[in-house]
Amino acid sequence: MSQKEENSSFYEVWQRRTQHGDLLFGWLTLFFGLVVITLVFAIGYVVWSGSAEARDRFGFGFLFQTGWNPVKHNFGAMPAIYGTLVSSLIAVTLAGPLGILIAVFLSELCPLHLRNPLSFLIELLAAIPSVIYGMWGVFVFIPFFKSGIAKPLASTVGQWLPLFAGPVAAGRGVMVAGIILAIMILPTIAAIAREILAVVPNHQREALLAVGATRWEMIWYGVLPYSRAGIVGGIMLGLGRALGETMAALMVIGSAKSTIENSLFAPGITAAALIASELPNANDSLHESTLILIALVLFGITLILNILARLLVWQVSRGPVGTIRA
Amino acid sequence: MAKNEANSIHLQDLKPFYGSFQAVAPVNTTFASRAITAMIGPSGCGKSTVIRCINRLHENIPGARVEGKVLLGEQNLYGREMEPQAVRRRIGMVFQQPNPLRMLSIEQNVAIGLKLEGRPKKELAERVEASLRRAALWDEVKDKLRESSLALSGGQQQRLCIARTIALEPEVILLDEPCAALDPISTLKIEDLLLELKQQYTVVIVTHNMQQAARISDRTLVFMVDTSVARPRGLMVEEGETLQIFTAPQDLRTQDYISGRVG
Amino acid sequence: MITQASNYKQRKIVDQFMRGLMVGATILALIPLFLILGYVIFRGASSLSLAFFTEAYKAPQMSLTGDVQSAGGVLHGIVGSILIVGASLLFALPIGILAGVFLAEYPANSVATTVRFATDVLSAAPSIVVGVVAYILIVQRTKQFSGLAGSVALAVLMIPVITRTTEEILKLVPHTVREAAIALGTPKWKTTFTVVLPAATSGIVTGALLAFARATGETAPLLLTVLGNNNLGYSLLEPLAALPLLTYKYTEMPFPELNDLAWGTALVLTGLVLSVNLLARWATRSRLK
Amino acid sequence: MTQEVQIQANIFSSLITRFSNYQNEAVGALSNKIQALHFDFYYGKFQALNDLSLAIKERSITALIGPSGCGKSTFLRAINRMHDQNPTARAAGRIFLDGQDIYGPFTDPLLLRRRVGMVFQRPNPFTLSIFDNVAYGLRVAGWKDKKRIAERVEEVLHQAALWNEVKDRLNHSGLGLSGGQQQRLCIARTIAPKPEVILMDEPASALDPISTLKIEETMFELRQEFTIIIVTHSMQQAARVSDETAFLLMNAETRAGELIEAGPTDQIFTNPQDKRTEDYISGRFG
Amino acid sequence: MSLTKNRQIVFFCFLALLVFLAPACGSGPAPTDMTKKDQPTVEAETAEPKSAPKTTNSFKPRAVKAKLTASGASFPDPIYQKWIESYKGVAPDVAINYQPVGSGQGRKNFFGGSTDFGGTDKYASDEELETFGKDVFHIPTVLGAVVVTYNLPDLEKIQFSGETLANIFLGKITKWNASAIAKENPGVELPDEAITVVHRSDGSGTTSIFTNYLSSVSKDWQTKVGTGDSVEWPVGIGGEKNPGVAQAIKQTEGAIGYVELIYATANKLPTPAIKNAAGEYVEPNLASTSAAAEGFLKTMPADLRVNIINPPEGEKVYPIAGFTWILVTKEQTDKTKATALTDFLYWSLTEGTKDAEALGYAPLPETVREKALEKLTQIEVAGKPAFKLPK
């Protein structure tokens, strides 16, 4: 057998190698990997070319203009961008710390028999369809929010802080949207943070316990620093989800498309909600093209957010000084 | 000598459980102060479990619990009003894998226990240096105290962990196979260190390396897997002076193990 | 002697406080869950009946006094959802799984990094944007609203979920198992298909189920692509009804009876999505064995 | 510039010298089943093995011993090119199997691995039935006849002393077996396609003493037919089962593994030539 | 072990599901196939003229098998669905799918070619028709009114003039007890409460009718905001579709908004009277809506595209009303579909009218209906009329 091997020509070896199918396998999977890349480019290209008319017409300044008048073809993306960013930031500010606390509770403190049921319940929040969040928000949460949160806040803090100023009126606004988005992204953040915490080696915890640390000290000095990068990534993912959320935001945000109000209790609009509510019935091509331009902006924001998240995670994960030695 | 007595550890009917499974048959023994006691035995014999019961780390595993008593001097560590973290503060532990806190610098690693207690900065710096010197690491790291602990080699990391433990000036030091992941030279350094530490502390070491036990310990406990019960569990088969265990073992299983017929 | 450090009390208080905070956070998160589920069940349960599941849309026979005799059921929505989501699984599974295999088997090259990044971008891409693209590419081109256009949009949303789960799950398959096959002289592709993928079946099923659950609840892209259909339809080339779409549309109707139907649909939809999640969980759990 | 040329020339001449050394050594060496000649191994920039030359005799058990990190596993895995999976891994020097260079351009790693089987540290049965686990290698090797496959499966399960324990549940998952049984199943799987050499990487380290004994008995049985190389951290085990022993140690400066001493097991354990071997065997470190 | 097996079962169930779905995808008959198969029948049936007067039950649609897709205004959706449902009894093989997506999308889909006919509350603009290029008929089906509604628990009755409404929606009047409102409501105790304006956030024919009205009564509105499916609202919050608006009003004390008449009646919302051109305050109902259309009969253009906003005369006329139209192309390409479509429309405009009032829609005035029927006869397939009026 060995003799035969020695005598076989390079061509035969090549032929046999390709017959193994590994080459084909490599190319095949590569192809499907490339399909995924293509999809991203396809999305980018379609929204880019679809928004050509609006881009030509409005140019870069579109991003910083207010006003939304389909009758007079006077459009500005600023209110939508503002509403998207602010509602998502509210969501992340609320859901970030909450999600991390939940994750820490589930992975570090929770009794074993409660751990699975509780984490399942939390994950259920992610499974509820967006429309239902919207309906619940309209019928249940807004009335409670208005009388229970917004009005007291507006009459106290709102007196000197314009961010919380009244009038609260219908209760619909950026704040409500932010809170509902927070509920929606909470499970995402909690689940990712929990996965990250599970990766923290047990010996890091024991190192702290062995010097007499309390549970919280163990978490604060040993567990959380170790999983910083992953948790930041999880929050980024949550933010991404909040940015793109459509139906729930649309149903509760109050759809004020043309102006930016100081107060968080005032109605606003998010980019995704704007597209969903106007694109289906945008009749003239400029209007349609403008909405596709908003889609482009939204896609661009998520793209940039992803790049940032990657850079951040990459940077943080390098830890303090020195590299990990095997 | 009174202090010696106060630092010795007594296990009384110690029964570690994982859920409903009792991992080790009841253990009764004493770890004398100012001496090194070694626990040897094949893997799965429960020696690590027992050592983790001494500083109450065992109960940190979900579902794990302990029955029986561990006495430090007169005090029952599993007593009602006893706080686990106070116990761990007094009974230091070094683990099999060197486990420096990855996100902290070398200096912070040594100081962490004291820092948690709110000691002043100046004291911290002094204690860090003293501990690193005792752990024979000072010369190697004094120029890079603020660098990541991960920049150290495995042996250095393990000595760093020892420094972290002795910085707290505990009464007892537990070591769970501290040299298992190390090269021969680091092993020797750590053994030297242990011999020095025993002048002051009660030292308990778990090792799978019989030669190591023979080299450094004063007393040796031998653990085996008891397969006579339905679900095999650990069992302490013999204890005694190290010399006696290795030269004239009383138990047949000990003989087999030491001569290398099992394990 | 075991004694407490001087600052022990203070540390203990911080510890207790933070523990309390964590428990509080968990409870706080559960409150909206139970409120939402409770409300959906409360509003929706009464409209569930046999007809709800076996009949399609029926025009309300209504008078000005507001009496509605019959509102029919949502069978057309159930059928439509199954067709649309099923077809999107058909698109997404091969692409997602094979791309996941690519990521897991050839992890360390720049193409893989790009693919991984693209997957991240796709999974973060707002569903409405994907809907817009499907609308422009398919609906406007074919001049036809169709279940197919919806399927394509949903498939794009599913692919990243499946790809990443596949990758993660394949990475979890112990390296030793792969080595065992390689040591027998097995080619890589054969190792992947006969050893690695079967070992990861449950994980991949989980990924597919999660993707299925995510897609089933999606509304925004369907608004732009499948239009909706009041008749029972079976062809993916025509407008189809879908459960989330019905929920959304029935809430718009001026008749309270149809609004009730919307809550019923919401209940069915939530139940479906939740049970699929449970199923996925069960599949993962058995992997631990 | 000229300096660079000079360096290049030096490297080239050293290569030539080395190559001619091969020629001389190879003549005498190729009679062995496996012969490593000046074998170096690298992970990226890190050199894991340095200038290792070792002969393995046919139908014998050779034990590789040494403290962890000494490169014994690296060498073992180099023999059937398991490192091909790792893109940073790189070999220099040669290993001959029956006189054929394992790292030569005409060696197909797949065919090589069919001749050189491997048993791993942890039992790693596939998520297939017990029968399919064993038959897997046969099918990969191109066996088609179902009856012959069934016969061979039974035969090797006998050989691995597992038949009596599993004959009633061949269709059950291989993962349902105990650790020791799983490892014997893996041995059966490895020997089924009749390889010439079996590499064992600490096959008993994850097992209890009784399973260990069974595995060792199996190895004795297999020695009649196969060439076996075993890596073990247990000197007792090496002493018990092997005919030949090779002792490797990590060089303290370069951190590369080097061969310290090799020879008949009796001699290595009773009369080691090297001080370091003696220290290791007497348990002074490790 | 058994778990492994179960997992495999789940997996294969999945595969099985997919395999089952694959043929299902293609099993629906493609419309083009049907066309060919049914063409002979069509020829035969068309040749046979029906001599049915418009009031009898004897109108028999020609037997064709067709699927029609349509979308458009949500306001006439209940009556359209009723017609579609009842029409199944007459022509069981015709499946019509009308989706209430809103007037704007209805026109967009129709002009985009993705639907067979469209529904709209706002007639297509000249620009839209020009872009489309082909001849399009506007066939009015029913009449509807847009009502103003509000949330003031203690206020039983209130009435508005157009000017006041415009000023409220412009944000000029911000309090309920403003003098303008008080002047129109003598004797009514108005609360000192802020006004919250609620409008539609999506594009809608309702908005179009309402803004049309406000433009007709207020110069200010006309110049500042204008008319359209969706406009730039000076103040207020947006609600998604009719229920979004209604919900926001219900939840907000002091809110005012507009919805379609049927939505208000079905949900028992207050519907204040509005001052018409004759100076009368008229409550919205079927009669006052029908009356609005009659005010415009004389000026009805040939293409039936007309706003019946604020009719200049008539005392019982409710001023915010409009036709809803079905859009069809003059030149049909598919004979089967054209046959089914024209028969359906004829049936709806004749026998279907009796359902309209029960559902709260004002039927077309007779003259308008005749004009609409006439349009049907002008629809052509390949140059030949697709429909002949039964004699």
Tab-separated table of N, CA and C in Angstrom, chain C residues 61-127:
chain	number	residue	atom	x	y	z
C	61	GLN	N	-73.053	40.493	9.979
C	61	GLN	CA	-74.436	40.838	9.631
C	61	GLN	C	-74.898	41.813	10.691
C	62	MET	N	-74.780	43.063	10.362
C	62	MET	CA	-74.884	44.026	11.440
C	62	MET	C	-75.962	45.058	11.158
C	63	SER	N	-76.533	45.523	12.218
C	63	SER	CA	-77.478	46.611	12.043
C	63	SER	C	-76.961	47.817	12.812
C	64	LEU	N	-77.655	48.915	12.648
C	64	LEU	CA	-77.193	50.141	13.287
C	64	LEU	C	-77.199	50.059	14.804
C	65	THR	N	-78.012	49.148	15.327
C	65	THR	CA	-78.053	49.018	16.774
C	65	THR	C	-76.802	48.333	17.312
C	66	GLY	N	-76.012	47.794	16.408
C	66	GLY	CA	-74.753	47.236	16.856
C	66	GLY	C	-74.787	45.750	17.115
C	67	ASP	N	-75.865	45.063	16.733
C	67	ASP	CA	-75.882	43.615	16.932
C	67	ASP	C	-75.159	42.935	15.787
C	68	VAL	N	-74.248	42.075	16.145
C	68	VAL	CA	-73.556	41.313	15.118
C	68	VAL	C	-73.940	39.866	15.297
C	69	GLN	N	-74.394	39.244	14.204
C	69	GLN	CA	-74.855	37.878	14.361
C	69	GLN	C	-73.717	36.883	14.337
C	70	SER	N	-72.789	37.088	13.419
C	70	SER	CA	-71.725	36.107	13.332
C	70	SER	C	-70.469	36.782	12.867
C	71	ALA	N	-69.370	36.404	13.455
C	71	ALA	CA	-68.121	36.978	13.038
C	71	ALA	C	-67.184	35.948	12.444
C	72	GLY	N	-67.649	34.702	12.340
C	72	GLY	CA	-66.808	33.685	11.729
C	72	GLY	C	-65.618	33.341	12.592
C	73	GLY	N	-64.567	32.858	11.923
C	73	GLY	CA	-63.392	32.430	12.670
C	73	GLY	C	-62.117	32.886	12.002
C	74	VAL	N	-61.022	32.311	12.385
C	74	VAL	CA	-59.746	32.751	11.840
C	74	VAL	C	-59.005	31.607	11.149
C	75	LEU	N	-59.769	30.617	10.679
C	75	LEU	CA	-59.115	29.494	10.017
C	75	LEU	C	-58.213	29.967	8.886
C	76	HIS	N	-58.703	30.980	8.143
C	76	HIS	CA	-57.886	31.465	7.024
C	76	HIS	C	-56.564	32.030	7.502
C	77	GLY	N	-56.613	32.640	8.695
C	77	GLY	CA	-55.374	33.172	9.242
C	77	GLY	C	-54.433	32.061	9.687
C	78	ILE	N	-55.004	31.026	10.275
C	78	ILE	CA	-54.169	29.908	10.729
C	78	ILE	C	-53.499	29.256	9.531
C	79	VAL	N	-54.316	28.960	8.502
C	79	VAL	CA	-53.765	28.328	7.306
C	79	VAL	C	-52.702	29.229	6.668
C	80	GLY	N	-53.045	30.506	6.558
C	80	GLY	CA	-52.099	31.432	5.936
C	80	GLY	C	-50.793	31.506	6.696
C	81	SER	N	-50.891	31.601	8.022
C	81	SER	CA	-49.678	31.678	8.828
C	81	SER	C	-48.824	30.438	8.628
C	82	ILE	N	-49.479	29.277	8.647
C	82	ILE	CA	-48.708	28.037	8.495
C	82	ILE	C	-48.011	28.017	7.136
C	83	LEU	N	-48.765	28.402	6.090
C	83	LEU	CA	-48.172	28.383	4.741
C	83	LEU	C	-46.994	29.350	4.658
C	84	ILE	N	-47.223	30.568	5.110
C	84	ILE	CA	-46.183	31.590	4.957
C	84	ILE	C	-44.949	31.232	5.779
C	85	VAL	N	-45.182	30.908	7.048
C	85	VAL	CA	-44.035	30.622	7.904
C	85	VAL	C	-43.365	29.313	7.486
C	86	GLY	N	-44.200	28.331	7.074
C	86	GLY	CA	-43.627	27.071	6.596
C	86	GLY	C	-42.709	27.302	5.407
C	87	ALA	N	-43.205	28.074	4.450
C	87	ALA	CA	-42.390	28.339	3.264
C	87	ALA	C	-41.122	29.098	3.634
C	88	SER	N	-41.265	30.022	4.598
C	88	SER	CA	-40.060	30.770	4.946
C	88	SER	C	-39.052	29.863	5.643
C	89	LEU	N	-39.537	28.886	6.403
C	89	LEU	CA	-38.606	27.902	6.978
C	89	LEU	C	-37.892	27.148	5.877
C	90	LEU	N	-38.665	26.838	4.829
C	90	LEU	CA	-38.101	26.099	3.696
C	90	LEU	C	-36.950	26.873	3.070
C	91	PHE	N	-37.105	28.188	2.992
C	91	PHE	CA	-36.002	29.007	2.459
C	91	PHE	C	-34.872	29.125	3.460
C	92	ALA	N	-35.276	29.380	4.707
C	92	ALA	CA	-34.270	29.804	5.686
C	92	ALA	C	-33.452	28.641	6.225
C	93	LEU	N	-34.084	27.458	6.353
C	93	LEU	CA	-33.351	26.357	6.984
C	93	LEU	C	-32.082	25.977	6.240
C	94	PRO	N	-32.167	25.680	4.939
C	94	PRO	CA	-30.912	25.292	4.269
C	94	PRO	C	-29.863	26.398	4.293
C	95	ILE	N	-30.294	27.613	3.997
C	95	ILE	CA	-29.322	28.707	3.986
C	95	ILE	C	-28.740	28.898	5.385
C	96	GLY	N	-29.642	28.973	6.362
C	96	GLY	CA	-29.195	29.238	7.731
C	96	GLY	C	-28.287	28.142	8.254
C	97	ILE	N	-28.692	26.889	8.053
C	97	ILE	CA	-27.904	25.794	8.613
C	97	ILE	C	-26.545	25.713	7.926
C	98	LEU	N	-26.548	25.777	6.595
C	98	LEU	CA	-25.259	25.631	5.909
C	98	LEU	C	-24.343	26.815	6.188
C	99	ALA	N	-24.920	28.012	6.287
C	99	ALA	CA	-24.072	29.149	6.655
C	99	ALA	C	-23.541	28.955	8.069
C	100	GLY	N	-24.375	28.401	8.958
C	100	GLY	CA	-23.919	28.112	10.321
C	100	GLY	C	-22.813	27.073	10.310
C	101	VAL	N	-22.968	26.050	9.464
C	101	VAL	CA	-21.918	25.040	9.334
C	101	VAL	C	-20.626	25.694	8.861
C	102	PHE	N	-20.773	26.587	7.917
C	102	PHE	CA	-19.578	27.294	7.425
C	102	PHE	C	-18.877	28.017	8.567
C	103	LEU	N	-19.659	28.737	9.364
C	103	LEU	CA	-19.066	29.501	10.465
C	103	LEU	C	-18.406	28.584	11.493
C	104	ALA	N	-19.041	27.428	11.734
C	104	ALA	CA	-18.514	26.554	12.772
C	104	ALA	C	-17.307	25.761	12.275
C	105	GLU	N	-17.324	25.392	11.000
C	105	GLU	CA	-16.266	24.515	10.497
C	105	GLU	C	-15.079	25.284	9.943
C	106	TYR	N	-15.311	26.486	9.472
C	106	TYR	CA	-14.189	27.302	8.998
C	106	TYR	C	-14.201	28.625	9.753
C	107	PRO	N	-13.966	28.547	11.059
C	107	PRO	CA	-14.230	29.730	11.886
C	107	PRO	C	-13.208	30.852	11.720
C	108	ALA	N	-11.977	30.488	11.419
C	108	ALA	CA	-10.930	31.494	11.548
C	108	ALA	C	-10.451	32.015	10.199
C	109	ASN	N	-11.328	32.602	9.436
C	109	ASN	CA	-10.834	33.317	8.266
C	109	ASN	C	-11.667	34.579	8.074
C	110	SER	N	-11.173	35.441	7.229
C	110	SER	CA	-11.802	36.757	7.153
C	110	SER	C	-13.214	36.665	6.570
C	111	VAL	N	-13.427	35.687	5.680
C	111	VAL	CA	-14.784	35.533	5.139
C	111	VAL	C	-15.747	35.187	6.268
C	112	ALA	N	-15.307	34.273	7.131
C	112	ALA	CA	-16.184	33.882	8.242
C	112	ALA	C	-16.492	35.079	9.129
C	113	THR	N	-15.474	35.886	9.379
C	113	THR	CA	-15.703	37.079	10.194
C	113	THR	C	-16.741	37.974	9.533
C	114	THR	N	-16.612	38.129	8.228
C	114	THR	CA	-17.573	38.957	7.508
C	114	THR	C	-18.967	38.345	7.579
C	115	VAL	N	-19.037	37.043	7.386
C	115	VAL	CA	-20.341	36.389	7.435
C	115	VAL	C	-20.962	36.576	8.821
C	116	ARG	N	-20.125	36.427	9.848
C	116	ARG	CA	-20.628	36.576	11.206
C	116	ARG	C	-21.162	38.007	11.410
C	117	PHE	N	-20.399	38.953	10.899
C	117	PHE	CA	-20.840	40.335	11.019
C	117	PHE	C	-22.146	40.547	10.262
C	118	ALA	N	-22.210	39.976	9.053
C	118	ALA	CA	-23.430	40.111	8.252
C	118	ALA	C	-24.614	39.503	8.995
C	119	THR	N	-24.379	38.387	9.651
C	119	THR	CA	-25.458	37.759	10.423
C	119	THR	C	-25.928	38.694	11.526
C	120	ASP	N	-24.966	39.309	12.199
C	120	ASP	CA	-25.328	40.265	13.247
C	120	ASP	C	-26.167	41.400	12.682
C	121	VAL	N	-25.715	41.925	11.560
C	121	VAL	CA	-26.429	43.043	10.949
C	121	VAL	C	-27.843	42.605	10.572
C	122	LEU	N	-27.939	41.416	9.972
C	122	LEU	CA	-29.263	40.920	9.570
C	122	LEU	C	-30.167	40.759	10.777
C	123	SER	N	-29.611	40.211	11.849
C	123	SER	CA	-30.480	39.958	12.994
C	123	SER	C	-30.889	41.273	13.649
C	124	ALA	N	-30.080	42.312	13.447
C	124	ALA	CA	-30.460	43.603	14.014
C	124	ALA	C	-31.272	44.434	13.029
C	125	ALA	N	-31.332	43.995	11.774
C	125	ALA	CA	-32.043	44.781	10.764
C	125	ALA	C	-33.511	44.884	11.157
C	126	PRO	N	-34.047	46.076	11.211
C	126	PRO	CA	-35.447	46.229	11.591
C	126	PRO	C	-36.346	45.463	10.626
C	127	SER	N	-37.325	44.782	11.174
C	127	SER	CA	-38.158	43.941	10.321
C	127	SER	C	-38.893	44.778	9.291
